[in-house]
Coordinates of N, CA, C and O in Angstrom, one line a residue:
M1 N -10.1 -4.5 -9.5 CA -9.0 -4.7 -8.6 C -9.1 -3.6 -7.5 O -9.6 -2.6 -7.7
R2 N -8.5 -4.0 -6.4 CA -8.5 -3.1 -5.2 C -7.1 -2.7 -4.9 O -6.2 -3.5 -5.1
A3 N -6.9 -1.5 -4.4 CA -5.6 -1.0 -4.1 C -5.7 -0.1 -2.9 O -6.6 0.7 -2.7
L4 N -4.7 -0.2 -2.0 CA -4.5 0.7 -0.9 C -3.2 1.4 -1.2 O -2.1 0.8 -1.3
V5 N -3.3 2.7 -1.4 CA -2.2 3.5 -1.9 C -1.7 4.4 -0.8 O -2.4 5.1 -0.2
Q6 N -0.4 4.3 -0.5 CA 0.2 5.1 0.6 C 1.3 5.9 0.0 O 2.2 5.4 -0.7
R7 N 1.3 7.2 0.3 CA 2.4 8.1 -0.1 C 3.5 7.9 0.9 O 3.3 8.0 2.1
V8 N 4.7 7.6 0.4 CA 5.8 7.2 1.2 C 7.0 8.0 1.0 O 7.3 8.5 -0.2
A9 N 7.8 8.2 2.0 CA 9.2 8.8 1.9 C 10.1 7.7 1.4 O 11.1 7.9 0.7
E10 N 9.8 6.5 1.8 CA 10.6 5.3 1.4 C 9.8 4.0 1.8 O 9.0 4.1 2.7
A11 N 10.1 2.9 1.1 CA 9.4 1.7 1.5 C 10.3 0.5 0.9 O 11.0 0.7 0.0
E12 N 10.2 -0.6 1.6 CA 10.9 -1.8 1.2 C 10.1 -3.0 1.6 O 9.4 -3.1 2.6
V13 N 10.2 -4.1 0.7 CA 9.6 -5.4 1.0 C 10.7 -6.4 1.0 O 11.6 -6.4 0.1
T14 N 10.7 -7.3 2.0 CA 11.6 -8.4 2.1 C 10.9 -9.7 2.2 O 9.8 -9.8 2.7
V15 N 11.6 -10.7 1.7 CA 11.1 -12.1 1.8 C 12.3 -12.9 2.3 O 13.4 -12.9 1.7
A16 N 12.1 -13.6 3.4 CA 13.1 -14.4 4.1 C 14.4 -13.6 4.2 O 15.5 -14.2 3.9
G17 N 14.3 -12.4 4.6 CA 15.5 -11.5 4.9 C 16.1 -11.0 3.6 O 17.1 -10.2 3.7
R18 N 15.6 -11.2 2.5 CA 16.1 -10.7 1.2 C 15.2 -9.7 0.6 O 14.0 -9.8 0.5
S19 N 15.8 -8.5 0.3 CA 15.0 -7.4 -0.2 C 14.5 -7.7 -1.7 O 15.4 -8.1 -2.5
T20 N 13.2 -7.6 -1.9 CA 12.7 -7.9 -3.3 C 12.4 -6.6 -4.0 O 12.2 -6.5 -5.2
G21 N 12.2 -5.5 -3.2 CA 11.9 -4.2 -3.7 C 12.1 -3.1 -2.7 O 11.8 -3.3 -1.6
R22 N 12.6 -2.0 -3.2 CA 12.9 -0.8 -2.3 C 12.8 0.4 -3.2 O 13.3 0.5 -4.3
I23 N 12.1 1.4 -2.6 CA 12.0 2.7 -3.3 C 12.2 3.9 -2.3 O 12.1 3.7 -1.1
G24 N 12.5 5.0 -2.8 CA 12.6 6.3 -2.1 C 11.2 6.9 -2.2 O 10.2 6.2 -2.2
P25 N 11.1 8.2 -2.4 CA 9.8 8.9 -2.4 C 8.9 8.3 -3.5 O 9.4 8.1 -4.6
G26 N 7.7 8.1 -3.2 CA 6.7 7.6 -4.2 C 5.5 7.0 -3.5 O 5.0 7.5 -2.5
L27 N 5.1 5.9 -4.1 CA 3.9 5.2 -3.6 C 4.1 3.7 -3.3 O 4.8 3.0 -4.0
L28 N 3.6 3.3 -2.1 CA 3.5 1.9 -1.8 C 2.1 1.5 -2.2 O 1.1 2.1 -1.6
V29 N 1.9 0.5 -3.1 CA 0.6 0.1 -3.5 C 0.4 -1.3 -3.1 O 1.0 -2.2 -3.7
L30 N -0.5 -1.6 -2.2 CA -1.0 -2.9 -1.9 C -2.1 -3.2 -2.8 O -3.1 -2.4 -2.9
V31 N -2.1 -4.3 -3.5 CA -3.1 -4.6 -4.6 C -3.6 -6.0 -4.5 O -2.9 -6.9 -4.1
C32 N -4.9 -6.1 -4.8 CA -5.6 -7.4 -4.8 C -6.5 -7.5 -6.0 O -7.3 -6.6 -6.3
A33 N -6.4 -8.6 -6.8 CA -7.3 -8.9 -7.9 C -8.5 -9.6 -7.3 O -8.4 -10.5 -6.4
M34 N -9.7 -9.2 -7.8 CA -10.9 -9.7 -7.4 C -11.5 -10.6 -8.4 O -11.1 -10.5 -9.6
Q35 N -12.4 -11.5 -8.0 CA -13.0 -12.4 -9.0 C -13.7 -11.5 -10.1 O -14.3 -10.5 -9.8
G36 N -13.5 -11.9 -11.3 CA -14.1 -11.1 -12.4 C -13.2 -10.0 -13.0 O -13.5 -9.4 -14.0
D37 N -12.1 -9.7 -12.3 CA -11.2 -8.7 -12.8 C -10.5 -9.3 -14.1 O -10.3 -10.5 -14.2
D38 N -10.0 -8.3 -14.9 CA -9.3 -8.7 -16.1 C -8.2 -7.7 -16.3 O -7.9 -6.8 -15.5
A39 N -7.5 -7.9 -17.4 CA -6.3 -7.0 -17.8 C -6.8 -5.6 -17.9 O -6.0 -4.7 -17.4
A40 N -7.9 -5.3 -18.4 CA -8.4 -3.9 -18.5 C -8.6 -3.3 -17.2 O -8.3 -2.1 -17.0
A41 N -9.1 -4.0 -16.2 CA -9.2 -3.5 -14.8 C -7.9 -3.2 -14.2 O -7.7 -2.1 -13.6
A42 N -6.9 -4.0 -14.5 CA -5.5 -3.7 -14.0 C -4.9 -2.5 -14.6 O -4.3 -1.6 -14.0
E43 N -5.1 -2.3 -15.9 CA -4.6 -1.2 -16.6 C -5.3 0.1 -16.2 O -4.7 1.2 -16.0
K44 N -6.6 0.0 -16.0 CA -7.4 1.2 -15.5 C -7.0 1.6 -14.2 O -6.8 2.8 -13.9
L45 N -6.8 0.7 -13.3 CA -6.3 1.0 -11.9 C -4.9 1.6 -11.9 O -4.6 2.6 -11.3
A46 N -4.0 1.0 -12.8 CA -2.7 1.5 -12.9 C -2.7 3.0 -13.4 O -1.9 3.8 -12.8
A47 N -3.5 3.3 -14.3 CA -3.6 4.7 -14.9 C -4.1 5.6 -13.8 O -3.6 6.8 -13.7
R48 N -5.1 5.2 -13.0 CA -5.6 6.1 -12.0 C -4.5 6.3 -10.9 O -4.4 7.4 -10.4
V49 N -3.8 5.2 -10.5 CA -2.7 5.4 -9.5 C -1.7 6.3 -10.0 O -1.2 7.2 -9.2
A50 N -1.2 6.2 -11.2 CA -0.2 7.0 -11.8 C -0.5 8.5 -11.8 O 0.3 9.3 -11.6
K51 N -1.8 8.8 -12.0 CA -2.3 10.2 -12.1 C -2.8 10.7 -10.8 O -3.2 11.9 -10.7
L52 N -2.9 9.9 -9.7 CA -3.4 10.3 -8.4 C -2.6 11.5 -7.9 O -1.4 11.3 -7.6
R53 N -3.3 12.6 -7.7 CA -2.6 13.8 -7.2 C -2.6 13.9 -5.7 O -3.5 14.5 -5.1
I54 N -1.6 13.3 -5.1 CA -1.5 13.3 -3.6 C -0.2 13.8 -3.1 O 0.1 13.7 -1.9
F55 N 0.6 14.4 -4.0 CA 1.9 15.0 -3.6 C 1.8 16.5 -3.5 O 1.1 17.1 -4.3
R56 N 2.6 17.1 -2.6 CA 2.5 18.5 -2.4 C 3.1 19.3 -3.6 O 4.2 18.9 -4.0
D57 N 2.5 20.4 -4.0 CA 3.1 21.3 -4.9 C 3.7 22.5 -4.2 O 3.8 22.4 -2.9
A58 N 4.2 23.5 -4.9 CA 4.9 24.6 -4.3 C 4.0 25.4 -3.3 O 4.5 26.0 -2.4
A59 N 2.7 25.3 -3.5 CA 1.8 26.0 -2.6 C 1.3 25.1 -1.4 O 0.4 25.4 -0.7
D60 N 2.0 23.9 -1.3 CA 1.7 23.0 -0.2 C 0.3 22.3 -0.4 O -0.3 21.9 0.6
K61 N -0.2 22.3 -1.6 CA -1.5 21.6 -1.9 C -1.2 20.2 -2.5 O -0.2 20.1 -3.2
M62 N -2.0 19.3 -2.2 CA -1.9 17.9 -2.8 C -2.4 18.1 -4.3 O -3.6 18.0 -4.6
N63 N -1.4 18.3 -5.2 CA -1.8 18.7 -6.5 C -0.9 18.0 -7.6 O -1.0 18.2 -8.7
L64 N 0.1 17.1 -7.1 CA 1.0 16.5 -8.0 C 0.9 15.0 -7.9 O 0.6 14.4 -6.9
S65 N 1.2 14.3 -9.0 CA 1.1 12.8 -9.1 C 2.5 12.3 -8.9 O 3.5 13.0 -8.9
V66 N 2.6 11.0 -8.7 CA 3.9 10.3 -8.6 C 4.7 10.5 -9.9 O 5.9 10.7 -9.8
Q67 N 4.0 10.6 -11.0 CA 4.7 10.9 -12.3 C 5.3 12.3 -12.2 O 6.4 12.5 -12.7
D68 N 4.5 13.3 -11.7 CA 5.0 14.7 -11.7 C 6.2 14.8 -10.8 O 7.1 15.7 -11.1
I69 N 6.3 14.1 -9.7 CA 7.5 14.3 -8.8 C 8.7 13.4 -9.2 O 9.7 13.4 -8.5
G70 N 8.5 12.5 -10.2 CA 9.6 11.6 -10.6 C 9.8 10.5 -9.5 O 10.9 10.0 -9.3
G71 N 8.7 10.1 -8.9 CA 8.7 9.1 -7.8 C 8.7 7.7 -8.4 O 8.5 7.5 -9.6
A72 N 8.7 6.8 -7.5 CA 8.7 5.3 -7.8 C 7.5 4.7 -7.2 O 6.9 5.3 -6.3
V73 N 7.2 3.5 -7.6 CA 6.1 2.7 -7.0 C 6.6 1.3 -6.5 O 7.3 0.6 -7.3
L74 N 6.2 1.0 -5.3 CA 6.5 -0.4 -4.8 C 5.1 -1.1 -4.8 O 4.2 -0.6 -4.1
V75 N 4.9 -2.1 -5.6 CA 3.7 -2.9 -5.7 C 3.8 -4.2 -4.9 O 4.7 -5.0 -5.2
V76 N 2.9 -4.4 -4.0 CA 2.9 -5.6 -3.1 C 1.5 -6.2 -3.2 O 0.5 -5.6 -3.0
S77 N 1.5 -7.5 -3.6 CA 0.2 -8.2 -3.6 C -0.3 -8.4 -2.2 O 0.4 -8.7 -1.3
Q78 N -1.6 -8.2 -2.1 CA -2.3 -8.4 -0.8 C -3.7 -8.8 -0.9 O -4.6 -8.0 -1.0
F79 N -3.9 -10.2 -1.0 CA -5.2 -10.7 -1.2 C -6.2 -10.4 0.0 O -7.4 -10.4 -0.2
T80 N -5.6 -10.0 1.1 CA -6.5 -9.7 2.3 C -7.3 -8.4 2.0 O -8.3 -8.1 2.8
L81 N -7.0 -7.6 1.0 CA -7.9 -6.5 0.6 C -9.3 -7.0 0.2 O -10.2 -6.2 0.1
A82 N -9.4 -8.2 -0.1 CA -10.7 -8.8 -0.5 C -11.5 -9.2 0.7 O -12.6 -9.8 0.6
A83 N -11.0 -9.0 1.9 CA -11.7 -9.4 3.2 C -13.1 -9.0 3.3 O -13.5 -7.8 3.1
D84 N -14.0 -9.9 3.6 CA -15.4 -9.7 3.9 C -15.6 -9.8 5.4 O -15.4 -10.9 5.9
T85 N -15.8 -8.7 6.1 CA -15.9 -8.7 7.5 C -17.4 -8.4 8.0 O -17.6 -8.0 9.1
R86 N -18.3 -8.6 7.1 CA -19.7 -8.3 7.4 C -20.3 -9.2 8.5 O -21.2 -8.8 9.2
T87 N -19.9 -10.4 8.6 CA -20.4 -11.3 9.5 C -19.3 -12.1 10.3 O -18.2 -12.3 9.7
G88 N -19.5 -12.4 11.5 CA -18.6 -13.1 12.3 C -17.3 -12.4 12.6 O -17.2 -11.2 12.4
N89 N -16.4 -13.1 13.1 CA -15.1 -12.5 13.5 C -13.9 -12.9 12.7 O -12.8 -12.4 12.8
R90 N -14.2 -13.8 11.8 CA -13.1 -14.3 10.9 C -13.4 -13.8 9.5 O -14.5 -14.1 8.9
P91 N -12.5 -13.0 8.9 CA -12.8 -12.5 7.5 C -12.9 -13.6 6.5 O -12.2 -14.6 6.6
G92 N -13.7 -13.4 5.5 CA -13.8 -14.3 4.4 C -13.1 -13.7 3.2 O -13.1 -12.5 3.0
F93 N -12.5 -14.5 2.3 CA -11.7 -14.0 1.2 C -12.2 -14.6 -0.1 O -11.5 -14.7 -1.1
S94 N -13.5 -15.1 -0.2 CA -14.0 -15.8 -1.4 C -14.1 -14.9 -2.6 O -14.3 -15.4 -3.7
T95 N -14.1 -13.6 -2.4 CA -14.2 -12.7 -3.5 C -12.9 -12.4 -4.2 O -12.9 -11.7 -5.3
A96 N -11.8 -12.8 -3.6 CA -10.5 -12.6 -4.3 C -10.4 -13.5 -5.5 O -11.0 -14.6 -5.5
A97 N -9.6 -13.1 -6.5 CA -9.4 -13.9 -7.6 C -8.6 -15.2 -7.2 O -7.8 -15.1 -6.2
P98 N -8.8 -16.3 -7.9 CA -7.9 -17.5 -7.6 C -6.5 -17.1 -7.7 O -6.1 -16.2 -8.5
P99 N -5.6 -17.8 -7.0 CA -4.2 -17.5 -7.0 C -3.5 -17.3 -8.3 O -2.8 -16.3 -8.5
A100 N -3.7 -18.2 -9.3 CA -3.0 -18.0 -10.6 C -3.5 -16.7 -11.3 O -2.7 -16.0 -11.9
E101 N -4.8 -16.5 -11.2 CA -5.3 -15.3 -11.9 C -4.9 -14.0 -11.1 O -4.5 -13.0 -11.7
G102 N -4.9 -14.1 -9.8 CA -4.4 -13.0 -9.0 C -3.0 -12.6 -9.3 O -2.6 -11.4 -9.4
E103 N -2.1 -13.6 -9.4 CA -0.7 -13.3 -9.7 C -0.6 -12.7 -11.1 O 0.2 -11.7 -11.3
R104 N -1.3 -13.3 -12.1 CA -1.2 -12.7 -13.4 C -1.6 -11.2 -13.5 O -1.0 -10.4 -14.1
L105 N -2.7 -10.9 -12.8 CA -3.2 -9.5 -12.8 C -2.3 -8.6 -11.9 O -2.1 -7.4 -12.3
Y106 N -1.8 -9.1 -10.9 CA -0.8 -8.3 -10.1 C 0.4 -7.9 -10.9 O 0.8 -6.8 -11.0
L107 N 0.9 -8.9 -11.6 CA 2.1 -8.6 -12.5 C 1.7 -7.7 -13.7 O 2.5 -6.8 -14.1
H108 N 0.5 -7.9 -14.2 CA 0.0 -7.0 -15.3 C -0.1 -5.6 -14.8 O 0.2 -4.6 -15.5
F109 N -0.6 -5.4 -13.6 CA -0.8 -4.1 -12.9 C 0.6 -3.4 -12.8 O 0.8 -2.2 -13.2
A110 N 1.6 -4.1 -12.3 CA 3.0 -3.6 -12.2 C 3.5 -3.2 -13.6 O 4.1 -2.1 -13.7
Q111 N 3.3 -4.1 -14.6 CA 3.8 -3.8 -15.9 C 3.1 -2.6 -16.5 O 3.7 -1.8 -17.2
A112 N 1.8 -2.4 -16.2 CA 1.1 -1.3 -16.8 C 1.6 0.0 -16.2 O 1.8 1.0 -16.9
L113 N 2.0 0.0 -14.9 CA 2.7 1.2 -14.3 C 4.0 1.5 -15.0 O 4.4 2.6 -15.3
R114 N 4.8 0.4 -15.3 CA 6.1 0.6 -16.0 C 5.9 1.2 -17.3 O 6.6 2.1 -17.8
E115 N 4.8 0.8 -18.0 CA 4.5 1.3 -19.4 C 4.1 2.7 -19.4 O 4.2 3.4 -20.4
L116 N 3.7 3.2 -18.2 CA 3.4 4.6 -18.0 C 4.6 5.4 -17.7 O 4.5 6.6 -17.4
G117 N 5.8 4.8 -17.6 CA 7.0 5.5 -17.4 C 7.5 5.5 -16.0 O 8.4 6.2 -15.6
L118 N 6.8 4.8 -15.1 CA 7.2 4.8 -13.7 C 8.2 3.7 -13.3 O 8.1 2.6 -13.8
P119 N 9.2 4.0 -12.5 CA 10.0 2.9 -11.9 C 9.2 2.1 -10.9 O 8.6 2.7 -10.1
V120 N 9.2 0.8 -11.1 CA 8.4 0.0 -10.3 C 9.2 -1.2 -9.7 O 9.9 -1.9 -10.4
E121 N 9.1 -1.4 -8.4 CA 9.6 -2.5 -7.7 C 8.4 -3.3 -7.2 O 7.3 -2.8 -7.1
T122 N 8.7 -4.6 -6.9 CA 7.6 -5.5 -6.4 C 8.0 -6.3 -5.3 O 9.2 -6.5 -5.0
G123 N 6.9 -6.8 -4.6 CA 7.1 -7.9 -3.7 C 7.2 -9.2 -4.4 O 7.4 -9.3 -5.6
E124 N 6.8 -10.3 -3.7 CA 6.8 -11.6 -4.3 C 5.5 -12.3 -4.0 O 5.1 -12.5 -2.9
F125 N 4.7 -12.5 -5.1 CA 3.3 -13.0 -5.0 C 3.3 -14.2 -4.1 O 4.1 -15.2 -4.4
G126 N 2.4 -14.3 -3.2 CA 2.2 -15.5 -2.4 C 3.2 -15.7 -1.3 O 3.0 -16.7 -0.5
A127 N 4.2 -14.9 -1.2 CA 5.2 -15.1 -0.2 C 4.8 -14.5 1.1 O 4.0 -13.6 1.2
D128 N 5.5 -14.9 2.2 CA 5.3 -14.2 3.5 C 6.3 -13.1 3.5 O 7.5 -13.2 3.5
M129 N 5.7 -11.9 3.3 CA 6.6 -10.7 3.1 C 6.6 -9.8 4.4 O 5.6 -9.8 5.1
R130 N 7.6 -9.0 4.5 CA 7.7 -8.0 5.5 C 7.8 -6.7 4.7 O 8.7 -6.5 3.9
V131 N 6.9 -5.8 5.1 CA 6.9 -4.5 4.4 C 7.2 -3.4 5.4 O 6.5 -3.3 6.4
A132 N 8.2 -2.6 5.1 CA 8.6 -1.5 5.9 C 8.4 -0.2 5.1 O 8.7 -0.2 3.9
L133 N 7.8 0.8 5.8 CA 7.6 2.1 5.1 C 7.6 3.2 6.0 O 7.4 3.1 7.2
V134 N 7.9 4.4 5.4 CA 7.8 5.6 6.2 C 6.7 6.4 5.4 O 6.9 6.9 4.3
N135 N 5.5 6.3 6.0 CA 4.3 7.0 5.4 C 4.5 8.5 5.5 O 4.8 9.0 6.5
D136 N 4.3 9.1 4.3 CA 4.5 10.6 4.3 C 3.2 11.3 4.4 O 2.4 11.3 3.5
G137 N 3.0 11.9 5.5 CA 1.7 12.7 5.7 C 1.1 12.4 7.0 O 1.1 13.3 7.9
P138 N 0.5 11.3 7.3 CA 0.3 10.2 6.4 C -0.8 10.4 5.4 O -1.7 11.1 5.7
V139 N -0.6 9.8 4.2 CA -1.6 9.9 3.2 C -1.8 8.4 2.7 O -0.9 7.7 2.3
T140 N -3.1 8.0 2.9 CA -3.5 6.6 2.5 C -4.8 6.7 1.8 O -5.8 7.2 2.4
I141 N -4.9 6.1 0.6 CA -6.1 6.2 -0.2 C -6.5 4.8 -0.6 O -5.7 4.0 -1.1
W142 N -7.8 4.6 -0.5 CA -8.4 3.3 -1.0 C -8.9 3.5 -2.4 O -9.6 4.5 -2.7
M143 N -8.6 2.6 -3.3 CA -9.1 2.7 -4.7 C -9.6 1.3 -5.1 O -9.1 0.3 -4.7
D144 N -10.6 1.3 -6.0 CA -11.2 0.1 -6.5 C -11.5 0.4 -8.0 O -12.2 1.4 -8.3
S145 N -11.0 -0.5 -8.9 CA -11.3 -0.3 -10.3 C -12.8 -0.3 -10.7 O -13.2 0.2 -11.7
A146 N -13.6 -0.9 -9.8 CA -15.0 -0.9 -10.1 C -15.7 0.4 -9.7 O -16.9 0.5 -10.0
D147 N -15.0 1.3 -9.1 CA -15.7 2.5 -8.6 C -16.0 3.6 -9.7 O -16.8 4.4 -9.5
R148 N -15.2 3.5 -10.8 CA -15.4 4.5 -11.9 C -15.3 3.7 -13.2 O -14.7 2.7 -13.4
S149 N -16.0 4.3 -14.2 CA -15.9 3.8 -15.5 C -14.9 4.5 -16.4 O -14.2 5.4 -15.9

């Protein structure tokens, strides 16, 4: 699975003018299931996101996780993280998981974060969403479950 993690002061996702998720300080995580991903990949990525030390400590060092600060997570599905831009001008998305599998893994990822004790809000899989955020830092980190064992 792939994730783009942003440290935020606040974030919200809306669908057709209706808020589906809103958080204060914490993480906005745009997530994409890739072909071949499974529940273990979702759980592994969730654990890494929960422990990612990108919040400032008393010495102003990025040394605290979202768990440490009592923050929340807004998880938004984003299949375009699978974009292949190596050729041409139109990205290809053939490496993304099929929609039904992508949705299952997206929801599993969000649930895995909840099971780690984090408050989690979500977008709506497959919907045309509007995401508003105040990026804190800015801090934006790219993560992929395939990068570490």
